[in-house]
Short mmCIF file of C-alpha atoms in Angstrom, two decimals:
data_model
loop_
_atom_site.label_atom_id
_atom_site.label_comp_id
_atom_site.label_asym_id
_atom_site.label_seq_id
_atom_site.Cartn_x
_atom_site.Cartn_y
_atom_site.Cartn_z
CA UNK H 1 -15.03 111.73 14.53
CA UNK H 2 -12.89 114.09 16.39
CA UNK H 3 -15.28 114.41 19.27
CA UNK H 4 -15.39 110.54 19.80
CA UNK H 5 -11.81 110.69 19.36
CA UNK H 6 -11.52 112.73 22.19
CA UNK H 7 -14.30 111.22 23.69
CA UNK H 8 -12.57 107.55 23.90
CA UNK H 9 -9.09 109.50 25.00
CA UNK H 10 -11.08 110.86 27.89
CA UNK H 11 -13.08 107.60 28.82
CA UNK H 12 -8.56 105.77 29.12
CA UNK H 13 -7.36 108.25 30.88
CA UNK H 14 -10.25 108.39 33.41
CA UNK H 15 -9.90 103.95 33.03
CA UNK H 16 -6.64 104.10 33.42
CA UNK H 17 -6.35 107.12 36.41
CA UNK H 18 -8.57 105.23 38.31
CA UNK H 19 -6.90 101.69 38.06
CA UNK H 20 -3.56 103.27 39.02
CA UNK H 21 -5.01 104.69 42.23
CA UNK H 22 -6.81 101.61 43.04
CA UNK H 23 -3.50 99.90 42.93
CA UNK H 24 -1.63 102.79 44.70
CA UNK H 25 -4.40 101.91 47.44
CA UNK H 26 -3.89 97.91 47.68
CA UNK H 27 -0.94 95.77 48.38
CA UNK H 28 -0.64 92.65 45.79
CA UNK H 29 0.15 89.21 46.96
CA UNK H 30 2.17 86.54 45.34
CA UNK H 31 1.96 83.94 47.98
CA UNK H 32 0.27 82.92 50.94
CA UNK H 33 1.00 80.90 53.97
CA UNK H 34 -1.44 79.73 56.59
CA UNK H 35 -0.78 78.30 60.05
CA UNK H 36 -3.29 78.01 63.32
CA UNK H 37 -1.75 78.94 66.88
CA UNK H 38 -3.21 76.52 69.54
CA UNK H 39 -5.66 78.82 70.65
CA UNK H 40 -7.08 78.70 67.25
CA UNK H 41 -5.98 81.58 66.12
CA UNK H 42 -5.15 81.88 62.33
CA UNK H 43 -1.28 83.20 61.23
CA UNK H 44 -1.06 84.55 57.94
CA UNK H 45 2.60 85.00 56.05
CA UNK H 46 1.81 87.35 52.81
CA UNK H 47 4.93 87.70 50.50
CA UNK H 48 3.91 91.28 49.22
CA UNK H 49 4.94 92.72 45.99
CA UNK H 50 5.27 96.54 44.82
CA UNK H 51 5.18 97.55 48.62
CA UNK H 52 7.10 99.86 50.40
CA UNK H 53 8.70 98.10 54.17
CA UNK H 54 6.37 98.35 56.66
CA UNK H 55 6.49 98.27 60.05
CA UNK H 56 6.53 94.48 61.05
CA UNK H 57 7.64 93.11 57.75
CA UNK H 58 10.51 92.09 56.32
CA UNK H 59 12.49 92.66 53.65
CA UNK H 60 12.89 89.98 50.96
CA UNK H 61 16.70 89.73 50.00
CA UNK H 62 17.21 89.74 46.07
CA UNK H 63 13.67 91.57 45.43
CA UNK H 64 13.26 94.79 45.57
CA UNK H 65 9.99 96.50 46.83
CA UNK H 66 9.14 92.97 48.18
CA UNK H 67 8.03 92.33 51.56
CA UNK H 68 6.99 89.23 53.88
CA UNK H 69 4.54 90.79 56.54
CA UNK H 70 2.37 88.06 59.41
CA UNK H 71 -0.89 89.35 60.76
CA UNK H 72 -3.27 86.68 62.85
CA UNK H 73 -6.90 86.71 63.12
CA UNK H 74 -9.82 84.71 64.35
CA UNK H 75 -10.32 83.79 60.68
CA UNK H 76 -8.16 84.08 57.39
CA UNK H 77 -10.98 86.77 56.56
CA UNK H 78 -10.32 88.60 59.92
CA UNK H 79 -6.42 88.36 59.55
CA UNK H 80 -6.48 89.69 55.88
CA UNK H 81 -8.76 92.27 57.06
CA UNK H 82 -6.41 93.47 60.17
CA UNK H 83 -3.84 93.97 57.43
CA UNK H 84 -5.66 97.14 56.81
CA UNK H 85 -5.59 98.52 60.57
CA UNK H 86 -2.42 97.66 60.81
CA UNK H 87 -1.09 98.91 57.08
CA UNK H 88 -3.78 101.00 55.85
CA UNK H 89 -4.23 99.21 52.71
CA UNK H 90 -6.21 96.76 51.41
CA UNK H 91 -4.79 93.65 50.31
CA UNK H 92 -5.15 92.65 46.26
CA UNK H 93 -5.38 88.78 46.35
CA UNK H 94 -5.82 87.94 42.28
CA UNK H 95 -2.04 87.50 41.86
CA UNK H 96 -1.86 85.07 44.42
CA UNK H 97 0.59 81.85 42.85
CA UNK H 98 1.44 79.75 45.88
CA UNK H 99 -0.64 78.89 49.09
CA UNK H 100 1.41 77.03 51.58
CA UNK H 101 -0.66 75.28 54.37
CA UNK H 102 1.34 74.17 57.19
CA UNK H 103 0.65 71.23 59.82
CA UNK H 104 -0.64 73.10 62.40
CA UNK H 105 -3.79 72.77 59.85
CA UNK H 106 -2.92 69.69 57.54
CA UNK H 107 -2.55 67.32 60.78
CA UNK H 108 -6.19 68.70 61.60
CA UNK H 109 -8.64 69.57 58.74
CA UNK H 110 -7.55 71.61 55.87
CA UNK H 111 -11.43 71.28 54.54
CA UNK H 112 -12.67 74.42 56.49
CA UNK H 113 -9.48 76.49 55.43
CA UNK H 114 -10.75 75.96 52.03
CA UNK H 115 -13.50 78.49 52.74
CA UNK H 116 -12.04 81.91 52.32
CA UNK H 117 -9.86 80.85 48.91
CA UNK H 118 -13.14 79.49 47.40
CA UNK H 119 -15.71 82.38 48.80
CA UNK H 120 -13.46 85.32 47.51
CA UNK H 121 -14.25 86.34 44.39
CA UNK H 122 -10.72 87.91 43.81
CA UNK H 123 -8.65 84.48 44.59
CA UNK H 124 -8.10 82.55 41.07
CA UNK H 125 -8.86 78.96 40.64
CA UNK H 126 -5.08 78.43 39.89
CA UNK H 127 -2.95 79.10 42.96
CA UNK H 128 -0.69 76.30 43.11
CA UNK H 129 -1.76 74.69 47.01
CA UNK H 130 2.03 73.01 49.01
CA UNK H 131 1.76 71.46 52.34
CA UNK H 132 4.63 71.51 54.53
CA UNK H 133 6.16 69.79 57.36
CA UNK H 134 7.02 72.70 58.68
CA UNK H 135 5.09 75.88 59.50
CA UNK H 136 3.85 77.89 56.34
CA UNK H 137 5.30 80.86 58.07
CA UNK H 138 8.90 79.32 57.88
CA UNK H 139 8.66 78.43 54.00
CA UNK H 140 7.24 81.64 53.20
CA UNK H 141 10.34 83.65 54.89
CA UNK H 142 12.56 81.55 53.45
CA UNK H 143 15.35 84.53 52.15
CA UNK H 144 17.77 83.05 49.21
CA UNK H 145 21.37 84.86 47.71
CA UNK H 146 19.48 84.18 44.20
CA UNK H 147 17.92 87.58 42.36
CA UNK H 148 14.42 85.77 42.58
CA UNK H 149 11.87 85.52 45.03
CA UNK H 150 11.42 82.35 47.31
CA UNK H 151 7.61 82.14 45.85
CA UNK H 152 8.42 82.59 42.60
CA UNK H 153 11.25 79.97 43.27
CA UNK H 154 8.66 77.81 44.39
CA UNK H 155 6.24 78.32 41.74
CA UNK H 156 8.69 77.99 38.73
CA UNK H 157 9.76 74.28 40.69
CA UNK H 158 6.40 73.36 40.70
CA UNK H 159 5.75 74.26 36.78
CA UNK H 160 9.02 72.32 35.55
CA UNK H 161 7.84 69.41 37.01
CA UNK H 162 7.07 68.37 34.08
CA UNK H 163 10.53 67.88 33.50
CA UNK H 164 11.05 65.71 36.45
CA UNK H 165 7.73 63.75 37.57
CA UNK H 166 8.78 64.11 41.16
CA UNK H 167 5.87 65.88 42.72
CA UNK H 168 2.35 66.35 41.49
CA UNK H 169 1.58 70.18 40.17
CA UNK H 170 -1.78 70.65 41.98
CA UNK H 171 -4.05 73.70 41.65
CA UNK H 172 -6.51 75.39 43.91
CA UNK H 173 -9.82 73.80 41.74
CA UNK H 174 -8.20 70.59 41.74
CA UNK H 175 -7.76 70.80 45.29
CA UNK H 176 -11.12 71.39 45.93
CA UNK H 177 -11.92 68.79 43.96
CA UNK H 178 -10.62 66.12 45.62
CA UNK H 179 -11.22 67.25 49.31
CA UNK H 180 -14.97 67.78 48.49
CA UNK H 181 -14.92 64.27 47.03
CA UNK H 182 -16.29 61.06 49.05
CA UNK H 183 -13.93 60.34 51.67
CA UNK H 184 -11.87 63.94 51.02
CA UNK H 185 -8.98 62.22 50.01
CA UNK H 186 -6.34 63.49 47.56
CA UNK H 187 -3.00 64.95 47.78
CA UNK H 188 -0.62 68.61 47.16
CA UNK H 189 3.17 69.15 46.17
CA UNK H 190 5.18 68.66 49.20
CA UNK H 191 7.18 71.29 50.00
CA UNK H 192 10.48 71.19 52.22
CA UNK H 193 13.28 73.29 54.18
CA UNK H 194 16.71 72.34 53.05
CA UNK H 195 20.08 73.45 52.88
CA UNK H 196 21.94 74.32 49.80
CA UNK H 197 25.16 75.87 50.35
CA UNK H 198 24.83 76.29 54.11
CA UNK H 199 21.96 78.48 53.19
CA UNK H 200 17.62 77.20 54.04
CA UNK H 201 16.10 77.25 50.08
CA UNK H 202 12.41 76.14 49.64
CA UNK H 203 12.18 72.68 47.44
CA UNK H 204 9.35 70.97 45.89
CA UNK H 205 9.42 66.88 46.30
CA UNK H 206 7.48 64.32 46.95
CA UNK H 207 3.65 64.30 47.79
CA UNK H 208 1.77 65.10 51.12
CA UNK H 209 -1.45 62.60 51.25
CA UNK H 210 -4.47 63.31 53.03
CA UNK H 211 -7.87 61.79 53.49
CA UNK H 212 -11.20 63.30 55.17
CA UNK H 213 -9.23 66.16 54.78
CA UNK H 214 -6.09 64.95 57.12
CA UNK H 215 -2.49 64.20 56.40
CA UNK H 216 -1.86 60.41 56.43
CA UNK H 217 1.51 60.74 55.43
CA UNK H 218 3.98 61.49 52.32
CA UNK H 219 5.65 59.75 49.67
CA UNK H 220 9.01 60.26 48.75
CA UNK H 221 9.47 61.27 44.73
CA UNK H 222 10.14 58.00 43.81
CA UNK H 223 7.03 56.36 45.03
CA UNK H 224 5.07 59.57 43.85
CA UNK H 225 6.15 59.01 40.41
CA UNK H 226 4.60 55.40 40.94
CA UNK H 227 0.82 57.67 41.83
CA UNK H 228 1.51 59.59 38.38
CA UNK H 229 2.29 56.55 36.35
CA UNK H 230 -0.93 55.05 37.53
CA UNK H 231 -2.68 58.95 36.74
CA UNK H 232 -1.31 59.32 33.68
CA UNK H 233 0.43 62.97 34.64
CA UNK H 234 4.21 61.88 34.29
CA UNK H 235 5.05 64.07 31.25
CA UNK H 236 8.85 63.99 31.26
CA UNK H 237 11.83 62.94 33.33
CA UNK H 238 14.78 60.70 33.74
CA UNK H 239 14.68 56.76 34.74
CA UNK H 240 17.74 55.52 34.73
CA UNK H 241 18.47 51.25 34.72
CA UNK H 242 21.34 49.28 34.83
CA UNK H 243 22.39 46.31 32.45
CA UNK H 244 25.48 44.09 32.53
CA UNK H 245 28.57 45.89 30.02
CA UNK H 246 29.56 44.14 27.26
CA UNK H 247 32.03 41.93 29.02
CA UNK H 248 29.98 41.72 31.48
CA UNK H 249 32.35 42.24 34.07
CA UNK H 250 30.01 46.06 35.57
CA UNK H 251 26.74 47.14 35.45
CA UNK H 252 26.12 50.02 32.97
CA UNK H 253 23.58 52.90 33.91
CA UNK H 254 21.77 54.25 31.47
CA UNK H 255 19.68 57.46 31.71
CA UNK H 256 16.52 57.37 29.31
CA UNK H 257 14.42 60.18 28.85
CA UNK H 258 10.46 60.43 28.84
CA UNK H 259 9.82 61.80 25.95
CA UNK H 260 6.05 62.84 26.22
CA UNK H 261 3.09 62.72 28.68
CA UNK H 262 2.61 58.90 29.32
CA UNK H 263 -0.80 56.97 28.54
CA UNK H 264 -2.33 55.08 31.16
CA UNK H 265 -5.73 53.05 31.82
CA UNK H 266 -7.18 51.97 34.60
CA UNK H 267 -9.00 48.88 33.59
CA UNK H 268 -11.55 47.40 36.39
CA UNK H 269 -12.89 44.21 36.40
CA UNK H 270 -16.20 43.35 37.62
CA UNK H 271 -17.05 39.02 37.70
CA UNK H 272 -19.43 37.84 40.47
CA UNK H 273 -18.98 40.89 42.68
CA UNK H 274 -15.52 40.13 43.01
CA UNK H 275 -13.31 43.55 41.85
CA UNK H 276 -9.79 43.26 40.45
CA UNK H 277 -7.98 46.32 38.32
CA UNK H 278 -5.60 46.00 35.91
CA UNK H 279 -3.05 49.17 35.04
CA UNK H 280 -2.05 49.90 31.38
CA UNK H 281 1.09 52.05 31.39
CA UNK H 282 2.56 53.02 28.24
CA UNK H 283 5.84 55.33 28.27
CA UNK H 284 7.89 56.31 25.33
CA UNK H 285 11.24 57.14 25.99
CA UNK H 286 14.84 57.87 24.54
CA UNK H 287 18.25 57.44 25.12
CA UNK H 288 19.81 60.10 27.03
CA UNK H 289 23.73 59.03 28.23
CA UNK H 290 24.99 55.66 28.53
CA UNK H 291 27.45 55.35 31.49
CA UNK H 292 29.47 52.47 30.66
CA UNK H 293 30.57 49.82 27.79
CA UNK H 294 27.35 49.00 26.17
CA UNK H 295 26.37 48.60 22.45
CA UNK H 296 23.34 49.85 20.98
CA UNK H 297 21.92 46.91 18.76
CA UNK H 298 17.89 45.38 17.97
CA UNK H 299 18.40 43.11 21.20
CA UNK H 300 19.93 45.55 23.58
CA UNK H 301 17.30 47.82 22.78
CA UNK H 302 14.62 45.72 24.10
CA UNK H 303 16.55 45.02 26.74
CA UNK H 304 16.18 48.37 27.81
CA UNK H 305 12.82 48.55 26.90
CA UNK H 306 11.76 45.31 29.43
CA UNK H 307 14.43 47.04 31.99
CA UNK H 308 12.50 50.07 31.78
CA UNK H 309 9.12 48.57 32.17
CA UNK H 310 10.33 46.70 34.95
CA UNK H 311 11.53 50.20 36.82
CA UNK H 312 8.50 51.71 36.27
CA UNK H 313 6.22 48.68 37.92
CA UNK H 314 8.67 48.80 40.80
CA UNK H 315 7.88 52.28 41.12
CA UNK H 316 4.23 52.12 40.67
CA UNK H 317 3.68 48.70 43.27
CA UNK H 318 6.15 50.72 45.74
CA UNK H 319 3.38 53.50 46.32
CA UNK H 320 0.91 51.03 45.90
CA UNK H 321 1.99 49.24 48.70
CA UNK H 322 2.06 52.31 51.17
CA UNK H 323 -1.52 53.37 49.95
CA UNK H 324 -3.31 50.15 49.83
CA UNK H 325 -1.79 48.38 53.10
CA UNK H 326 -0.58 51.23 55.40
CA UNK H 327 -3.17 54.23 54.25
CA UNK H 328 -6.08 52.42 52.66
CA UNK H 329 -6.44 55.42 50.75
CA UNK H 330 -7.24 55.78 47.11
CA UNK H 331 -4.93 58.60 45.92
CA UNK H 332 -4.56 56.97 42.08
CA UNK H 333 -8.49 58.05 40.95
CA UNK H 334 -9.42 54.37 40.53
CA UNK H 335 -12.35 54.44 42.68
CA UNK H 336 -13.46 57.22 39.87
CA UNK H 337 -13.23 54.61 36.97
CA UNK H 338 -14.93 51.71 39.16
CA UNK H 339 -17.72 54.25 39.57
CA UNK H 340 -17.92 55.35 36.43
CA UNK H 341 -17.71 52.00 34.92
CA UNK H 342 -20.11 49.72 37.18
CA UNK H 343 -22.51 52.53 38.83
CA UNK H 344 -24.60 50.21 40.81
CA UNK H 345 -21.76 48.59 42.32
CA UNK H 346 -20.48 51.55 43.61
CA UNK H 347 -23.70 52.82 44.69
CA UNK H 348 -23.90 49.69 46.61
CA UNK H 349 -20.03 49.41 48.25
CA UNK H 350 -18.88 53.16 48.09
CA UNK H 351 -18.96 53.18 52.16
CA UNK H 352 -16.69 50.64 52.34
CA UNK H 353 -14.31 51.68 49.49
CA UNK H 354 -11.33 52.17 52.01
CA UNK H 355 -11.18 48.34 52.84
CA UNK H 356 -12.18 46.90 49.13
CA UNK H 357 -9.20 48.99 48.30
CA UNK H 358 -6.69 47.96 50.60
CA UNK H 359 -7.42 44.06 49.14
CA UNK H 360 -7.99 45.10 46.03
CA UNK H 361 -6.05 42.75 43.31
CA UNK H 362 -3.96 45.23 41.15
CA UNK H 363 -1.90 44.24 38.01
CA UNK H 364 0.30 46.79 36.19
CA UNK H 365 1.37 46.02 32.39
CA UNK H 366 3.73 48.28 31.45
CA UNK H 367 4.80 49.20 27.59
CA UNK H 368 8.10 50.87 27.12
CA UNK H 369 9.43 51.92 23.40
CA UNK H 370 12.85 53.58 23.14
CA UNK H 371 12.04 55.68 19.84
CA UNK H 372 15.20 57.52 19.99
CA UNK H 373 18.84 57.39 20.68
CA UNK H 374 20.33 60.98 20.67
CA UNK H 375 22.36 61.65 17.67
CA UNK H 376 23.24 57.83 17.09
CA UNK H 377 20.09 56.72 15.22
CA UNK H 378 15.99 56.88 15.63
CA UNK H 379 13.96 53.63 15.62
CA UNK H 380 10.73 54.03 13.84
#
């Protein structure tokens, strides 16, 4: 017992001697941003953690042992590899959280950049993937007078969003799968440059769209909480209506919560090859401040309720609108359910999806149920 005692002690030490010095010898990542010069050539922006400055890099304010360090290559492969001649180690790429494309690449074909994150068998399946309006480069340097990193400042905006439904939390795999789908369309968190307190910060809003792989434009949050409706993914957030006060002589805003991850159907609707969809939406919400005179009674409630319902079709025809008659792009999955649902008819019209869908008849009914109203009183 001793000897195997001794025997596992050994087999740690020598586990855990050589993991140490396999980390001593390669530089981890925590975010990524990729941008192509005009002669093709690729521009990586690595935010670095647990490394020493290096020549060439920068210093991330409010993290230590951080860096941001930009090599280029002929290929992502070929810049991450020149990281090595020019650093001397390799770089560790399974703690990757954000990759940042920027439109140097979106506004041409973000399909073959998709390569290198899905042929490396160190690169999770979970990196959240941003597209910016500006260069990846820019985002990625962003330096902010907060003790936190800009990528993990980006990351943690794009995990609350469940607490805001204002821009979609996509993931590497689900990236892939919608740009390997027919027509490569699909869409990423849209991330921006801003100023907050005379100071750039990175912030996550809205939704960059693409199809065959190219942007096509963005929606602004409002309209993208309209696509997640329709998807289903709005888990939380705050809709606030108006109503008249009770003399009413003002309109009275009222801020209602959603309280959990919404329900929705898409419900297509096949009669003599003729296609029409109809959208169930139902939201469950709760009273979170009343600004104004307004009482809380049986018949105000469902006021709110059809109020609400009404905000939330508004919202959900408003991104409509832009996808089906400006974009004729599907970025609300129903050509999934219409394929799922009447096989041979997609079989036989999936070439010409893009113009069924930009005449497609679409009819939201929306459910909302105020279940609670703070402290005051809970409806069953």
């Amino acid at each position: 017992m001793i000897f195997l005692q001794k025997g596992l002690l050994a087999l740690s030490i020598l586990f855990i001697t050589s993991s140490c010095t396999e980390l001593s010898e390669r530089t981890l990542i925590a975010g990524v941003g990729i941008d192509q010069k005009e002669d093709g050539t690729i521009r990586l922006t690595l935010a670095l953690l647990g490394s020493q400055k290096q020549p060439g890099s920068q210093k991330l304010q409010g993290a230590n042992q951080t860096t941001m360090y930009t090599v280029e290559g002929q290929t992502i492969f070929d810049a991450g590899r020149k990281f090595i001649q020019n650093i001397g180690n390799q770089l560790l790429w399974p703690y990757v959280k954000i990759v940042v494309i920027g439109p140097s690449i979106s506004h041409k074909d973000v399909i073959p950049m998709l390569d290198f994150l899905n042929r490396n068998n160190e690169i999770q399946p979970n990196p959240y993937i941003l597209l910016s309006q500006v260069s990846a480069e820019e985002i990625i340097n962003l330096k902010t007078d907060l003790p936190i990193l800009s990528t993990v400042m980006i990351e943690q905006q794009i995990k609350n969003q469940g607490l805001l439904s204002r821009a979609p939390r996509v993931q590497l795999y689900q990236f892939n799968e919608m740009m390997f789908s027919h027509g490569g369309t699909g869409f990423a968190s849209l991330i921006k440059k801003v100023t907050h307190n005379k100071q750039p910060v990175p912030m996550v809003e809205g939704m960059a769209v693409l199809k065959k792989g190219k942007w096509v434009g963005e929606l602004d949050s409002e309209k993208t909480r309209g696509v997640l409706w329709v998807r289903g993914d709005v888990e939380g957030g705050i809709l606030v209506v108006q109503a008249d006060s009770e003399g009413g002589d003002q309109q009275v805003k009222i801020s209602l919560e959603i309280m959990e991850c919404t329900k929705a159907k898409i419900k297509p609707l096949l009669q003599e090859d003729e296609l029409s969809v109809t959208l169930d939406i139902h939201s469950r919400m709760a009273v979170g401040e009343v600004l104004g005179h307004f009482t809380m009674n049986k018949a105000n409630v469902d006021l709110i309720n059809d109020l609400a319902a009404k905000e939330i079709n508004k919202e959900i025809m408003a991104a409509m609108k832009v996808a089906q008659k400006e974009w004729q792009t599907d970025i609300f999955g129903i050509k999934q359910v219409v394929e799922r649902k009447y096989p041979e008819y997609w079989k036989k019209h999936k070439e010409e999806w893009e113009s069924i869908f930009a005449e497609l008849p679409i009819q939201a009914d929306v459910e909302v149920s105020i279940r609670k109203l703070g402290l005051v009183e809970s409806f069953p």
